[in-house]
Coordinates of C-alpha atoms in Angstrom, one line a residue:
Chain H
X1 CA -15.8 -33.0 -33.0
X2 CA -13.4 -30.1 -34.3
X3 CA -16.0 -27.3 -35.1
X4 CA -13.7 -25.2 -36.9
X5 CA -10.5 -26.8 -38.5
X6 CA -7.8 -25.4 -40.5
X7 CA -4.6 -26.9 -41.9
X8 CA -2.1 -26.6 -41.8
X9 CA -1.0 -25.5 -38.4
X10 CA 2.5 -24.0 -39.4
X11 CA 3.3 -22.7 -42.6
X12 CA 7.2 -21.7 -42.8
X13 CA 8.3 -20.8 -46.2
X14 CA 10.4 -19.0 -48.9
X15 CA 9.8 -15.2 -50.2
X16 CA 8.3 -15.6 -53.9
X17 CA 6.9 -19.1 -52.5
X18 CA 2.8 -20.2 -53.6
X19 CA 1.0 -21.8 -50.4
X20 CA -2.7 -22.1 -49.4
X21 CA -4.0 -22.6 -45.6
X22 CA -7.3 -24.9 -45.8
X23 CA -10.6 -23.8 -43.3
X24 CA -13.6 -26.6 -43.3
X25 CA -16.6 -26.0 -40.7
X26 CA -18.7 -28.9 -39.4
X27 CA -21.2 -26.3 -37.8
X28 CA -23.7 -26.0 -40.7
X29 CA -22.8 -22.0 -40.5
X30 CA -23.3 -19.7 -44.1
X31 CA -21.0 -17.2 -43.4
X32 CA -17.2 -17.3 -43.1
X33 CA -14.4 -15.1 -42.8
X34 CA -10.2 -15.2 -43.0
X35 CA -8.4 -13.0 -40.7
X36 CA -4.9 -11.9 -40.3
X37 CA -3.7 -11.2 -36.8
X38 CA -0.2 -9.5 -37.4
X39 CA 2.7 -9.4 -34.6
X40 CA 0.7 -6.5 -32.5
X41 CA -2.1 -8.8 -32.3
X42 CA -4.7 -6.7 -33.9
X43 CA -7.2 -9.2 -35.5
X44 CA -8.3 -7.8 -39.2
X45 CA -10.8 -8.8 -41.6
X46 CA -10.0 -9.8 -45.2
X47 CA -12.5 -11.7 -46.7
X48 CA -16.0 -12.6 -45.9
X49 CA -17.7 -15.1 -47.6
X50 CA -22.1 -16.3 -47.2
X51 CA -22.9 -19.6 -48.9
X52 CA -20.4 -19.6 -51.3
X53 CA -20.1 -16.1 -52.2
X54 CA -17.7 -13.6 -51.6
X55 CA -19.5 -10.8 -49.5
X56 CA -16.1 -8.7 -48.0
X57 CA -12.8 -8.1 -49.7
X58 CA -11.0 -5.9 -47.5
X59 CA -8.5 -4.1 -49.4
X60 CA -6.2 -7.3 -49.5
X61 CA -3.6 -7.6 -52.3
X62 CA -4.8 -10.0 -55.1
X63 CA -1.9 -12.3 -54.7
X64 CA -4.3 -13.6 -51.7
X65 CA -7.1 -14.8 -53.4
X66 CA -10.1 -16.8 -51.4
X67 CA -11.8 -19.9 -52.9
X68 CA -15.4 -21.5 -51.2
X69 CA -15.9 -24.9 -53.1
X70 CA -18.9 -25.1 -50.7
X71 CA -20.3 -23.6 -48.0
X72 CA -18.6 -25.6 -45.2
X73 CA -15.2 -25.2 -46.9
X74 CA -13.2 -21.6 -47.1
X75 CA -9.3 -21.7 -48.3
X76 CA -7.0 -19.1 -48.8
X77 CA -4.1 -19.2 -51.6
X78 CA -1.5 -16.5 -51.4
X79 CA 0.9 -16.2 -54.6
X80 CA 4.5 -14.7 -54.3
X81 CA 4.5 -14.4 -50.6
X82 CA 5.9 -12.0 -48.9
X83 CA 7.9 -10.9 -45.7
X84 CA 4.9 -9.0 -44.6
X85 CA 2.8 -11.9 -44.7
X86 CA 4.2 -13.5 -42.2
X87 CA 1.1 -13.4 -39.3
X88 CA -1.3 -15.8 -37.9
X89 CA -4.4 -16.5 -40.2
X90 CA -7.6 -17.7 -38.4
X91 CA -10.7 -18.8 -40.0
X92 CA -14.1 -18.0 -38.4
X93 CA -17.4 -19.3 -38.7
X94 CA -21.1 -17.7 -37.7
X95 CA -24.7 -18.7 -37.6
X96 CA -27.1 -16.6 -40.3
X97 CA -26.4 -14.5 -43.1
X98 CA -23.6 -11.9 -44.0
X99 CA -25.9 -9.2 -42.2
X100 CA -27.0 -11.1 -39.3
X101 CA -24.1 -10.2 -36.6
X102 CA -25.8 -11.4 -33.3
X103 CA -24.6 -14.5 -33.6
X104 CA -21.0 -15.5 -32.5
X105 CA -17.9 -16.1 -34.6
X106 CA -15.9 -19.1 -34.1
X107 CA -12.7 -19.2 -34.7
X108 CA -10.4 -21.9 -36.1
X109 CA -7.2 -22.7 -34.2
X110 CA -5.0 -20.7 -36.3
X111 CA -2.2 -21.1 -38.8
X112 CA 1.2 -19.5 -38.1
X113 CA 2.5 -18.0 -41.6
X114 CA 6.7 -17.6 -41.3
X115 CA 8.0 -15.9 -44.2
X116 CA 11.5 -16.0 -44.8
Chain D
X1 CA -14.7 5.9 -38.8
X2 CA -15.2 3.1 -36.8
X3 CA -12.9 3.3 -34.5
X4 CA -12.7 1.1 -31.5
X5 CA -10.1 1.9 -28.6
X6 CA -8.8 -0.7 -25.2
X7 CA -5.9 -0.5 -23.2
X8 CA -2.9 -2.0 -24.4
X9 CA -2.3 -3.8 -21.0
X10 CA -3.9 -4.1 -17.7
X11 CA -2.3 -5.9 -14.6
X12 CA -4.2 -7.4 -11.8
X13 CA -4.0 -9.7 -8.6
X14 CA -5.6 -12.7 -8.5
X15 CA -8.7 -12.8 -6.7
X16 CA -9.4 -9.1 -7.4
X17 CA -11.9 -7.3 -9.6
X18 CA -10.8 -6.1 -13.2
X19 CA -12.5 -3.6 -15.7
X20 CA -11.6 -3.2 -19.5
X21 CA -12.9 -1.3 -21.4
X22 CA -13.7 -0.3 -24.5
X23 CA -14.9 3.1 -26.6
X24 CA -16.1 3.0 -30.2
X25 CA -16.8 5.7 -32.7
X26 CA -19.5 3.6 -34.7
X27 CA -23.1 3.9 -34.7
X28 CA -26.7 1.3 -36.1
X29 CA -24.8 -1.5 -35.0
X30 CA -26.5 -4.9 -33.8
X31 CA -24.8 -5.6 -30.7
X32 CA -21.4 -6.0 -29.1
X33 CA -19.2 -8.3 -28.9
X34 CA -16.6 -9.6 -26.4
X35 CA -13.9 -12.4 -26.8
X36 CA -11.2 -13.6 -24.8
X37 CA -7.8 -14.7 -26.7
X38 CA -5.1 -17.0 -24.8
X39 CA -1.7 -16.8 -25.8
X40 CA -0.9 -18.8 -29.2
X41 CA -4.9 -20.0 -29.3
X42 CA -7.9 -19.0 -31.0
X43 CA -10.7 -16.3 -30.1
X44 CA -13.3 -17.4 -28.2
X45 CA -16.8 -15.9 -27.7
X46 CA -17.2 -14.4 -24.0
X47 CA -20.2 -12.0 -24.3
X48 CA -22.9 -10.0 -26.4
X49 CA -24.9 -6.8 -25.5
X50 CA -27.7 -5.5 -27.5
X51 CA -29.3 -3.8 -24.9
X52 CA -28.0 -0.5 -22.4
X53 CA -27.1 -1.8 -19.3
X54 CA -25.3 -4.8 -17.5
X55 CA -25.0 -8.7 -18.9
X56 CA -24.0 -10.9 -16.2
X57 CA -22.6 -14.2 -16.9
X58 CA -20.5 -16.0 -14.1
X59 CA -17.5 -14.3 -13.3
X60 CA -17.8 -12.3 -16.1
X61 CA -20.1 -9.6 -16.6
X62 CA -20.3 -7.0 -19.5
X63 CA -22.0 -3.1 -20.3
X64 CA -23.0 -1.7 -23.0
X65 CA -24.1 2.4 -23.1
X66 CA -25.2 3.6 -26.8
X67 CA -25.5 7.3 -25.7
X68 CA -21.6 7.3 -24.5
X69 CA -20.3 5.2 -27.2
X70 CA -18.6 2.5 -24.6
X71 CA -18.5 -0.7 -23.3
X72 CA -16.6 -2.6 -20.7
X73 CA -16.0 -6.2 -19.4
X74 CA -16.1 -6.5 -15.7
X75 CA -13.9 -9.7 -14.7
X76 CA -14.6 -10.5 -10.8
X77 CA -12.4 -13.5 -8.5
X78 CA -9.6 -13.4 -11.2
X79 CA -7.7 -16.2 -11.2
X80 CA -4.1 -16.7 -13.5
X81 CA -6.2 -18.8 -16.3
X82 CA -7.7 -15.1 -17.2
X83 CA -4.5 -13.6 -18.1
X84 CA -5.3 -13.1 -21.9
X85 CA -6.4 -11.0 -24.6
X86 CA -9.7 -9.4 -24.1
X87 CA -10.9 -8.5 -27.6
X88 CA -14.2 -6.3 -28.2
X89 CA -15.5 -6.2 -31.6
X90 CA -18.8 -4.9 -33.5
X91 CA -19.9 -5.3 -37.3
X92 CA -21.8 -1.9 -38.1
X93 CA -24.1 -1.7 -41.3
X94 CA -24.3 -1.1 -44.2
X95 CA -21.1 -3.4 -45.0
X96 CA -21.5 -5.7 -41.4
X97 CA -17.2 -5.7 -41.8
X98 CA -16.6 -7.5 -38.1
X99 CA -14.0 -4.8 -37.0
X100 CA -12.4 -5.8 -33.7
X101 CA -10.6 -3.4 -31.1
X102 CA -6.6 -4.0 -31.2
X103 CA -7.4 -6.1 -27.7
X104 CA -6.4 -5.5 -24.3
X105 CA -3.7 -8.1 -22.3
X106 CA -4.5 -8.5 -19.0
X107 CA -2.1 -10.3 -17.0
X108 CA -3.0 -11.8 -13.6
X109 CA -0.3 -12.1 -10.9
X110 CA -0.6 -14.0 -7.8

């Protein structure tokens, strides 16, 4: 029933440490997106991806580097993390294509990044 | 720039009437968005103005003026489940980047 999963939920880890969060969708929805909501809670955009394809890269360091193996799937690998990473990352989901906003994102449950 | 501004925090007492608002330096966007984010959870869709003028849905009702550059979410009969963070967010062409405001916390006391 999940619309919008992601694993895992915690993530603790190791500076220098490789991880990847996982984001699958059961809502049939083309567009997808990874956010980073830091300790101040400001929610930011860092990739956006339609059908497979990467549409937004928001200034984001290439040690994070987003992978769609289809369109219901979006996962995030991070190489040499850092302290600074540490944040919640949510995964999002919405209706139409990369230009059609009207329609709602939905948001994955989240997965709490502790760098140490 | 796109700049999108809300109050840091509100406070308010349950049963009362609540407005937060929100001012954006953007323009050609679709529509506006409002979401509501409880404490260690997820965003979740609240409300969406295209049009001028007043949305009402519920308890929850949101505005949208163009001209002014401004919108605000008007939360009536608050009750403690509505002490969150109210986020409001638009994605203006030509990139559509979903650019949310840093979100307001409202916190409802009895």
């Amino acid at each position: 029933d999940t619309a919008v999963s992601q694993t895992p939920k915690y993530l603790v880890t190791q500076m220098g440490n490789d991880k990847s969060i996982k984001c699958e969708q059961n809502l049939g929805h083309d567009t997808m997106y990874w956010y980073k909501q830091d300790s101040k809670k400001f929610l930011k955009i860092m990739f956006s991806y339609n059908n497979k394809e990467l549409i937004i890269n928001e200034t984001v360091p290439n040690r994070f580097s987003p992978k769609s193996p289809d369109k219901a799937h979006l996962n995030l690998h991070i190489n040499s993390l850092e302290l600074g990473d540490s944040a919640v990352y949510f995964c999002a989901s919405r209706a139409g294509g990369w230009r059609e906003d009207y329609n709602e994102q939905f948001f994955g449950p989240g997965t709490r990044l502790t760098v140490l | 720039g796109q700049n999108i501004d809300q109050p840091t925090e509100m406070t308010a007492t349950e049963g009362a009437i609540v407005q937060i608002n929100c001012t954006y330096q953007t323009s050609g966007f679709n529509g506006l968005f409002w979401y509501q984010q409880h404490a260690g959870e997820a965003p979740t869709f609240l409300s969406y103005n295209v049009l001028d003028g007043l949305e009402e849905k519920g308890r929850f009702s949101s505005f949208l003026s163009r001209s002014k550059g401004y919108s605000y979410l008007l939360l009536k009969e608050l009750q403690m489940k509505d002490s969150a963070s109210y986020l409001c967010a638009v994605s203006p062409p030509p990139s559509y980047i979903p650019t949310f405001g840093r979100g307001t916390s409202l916190i409802v006391h009895p």
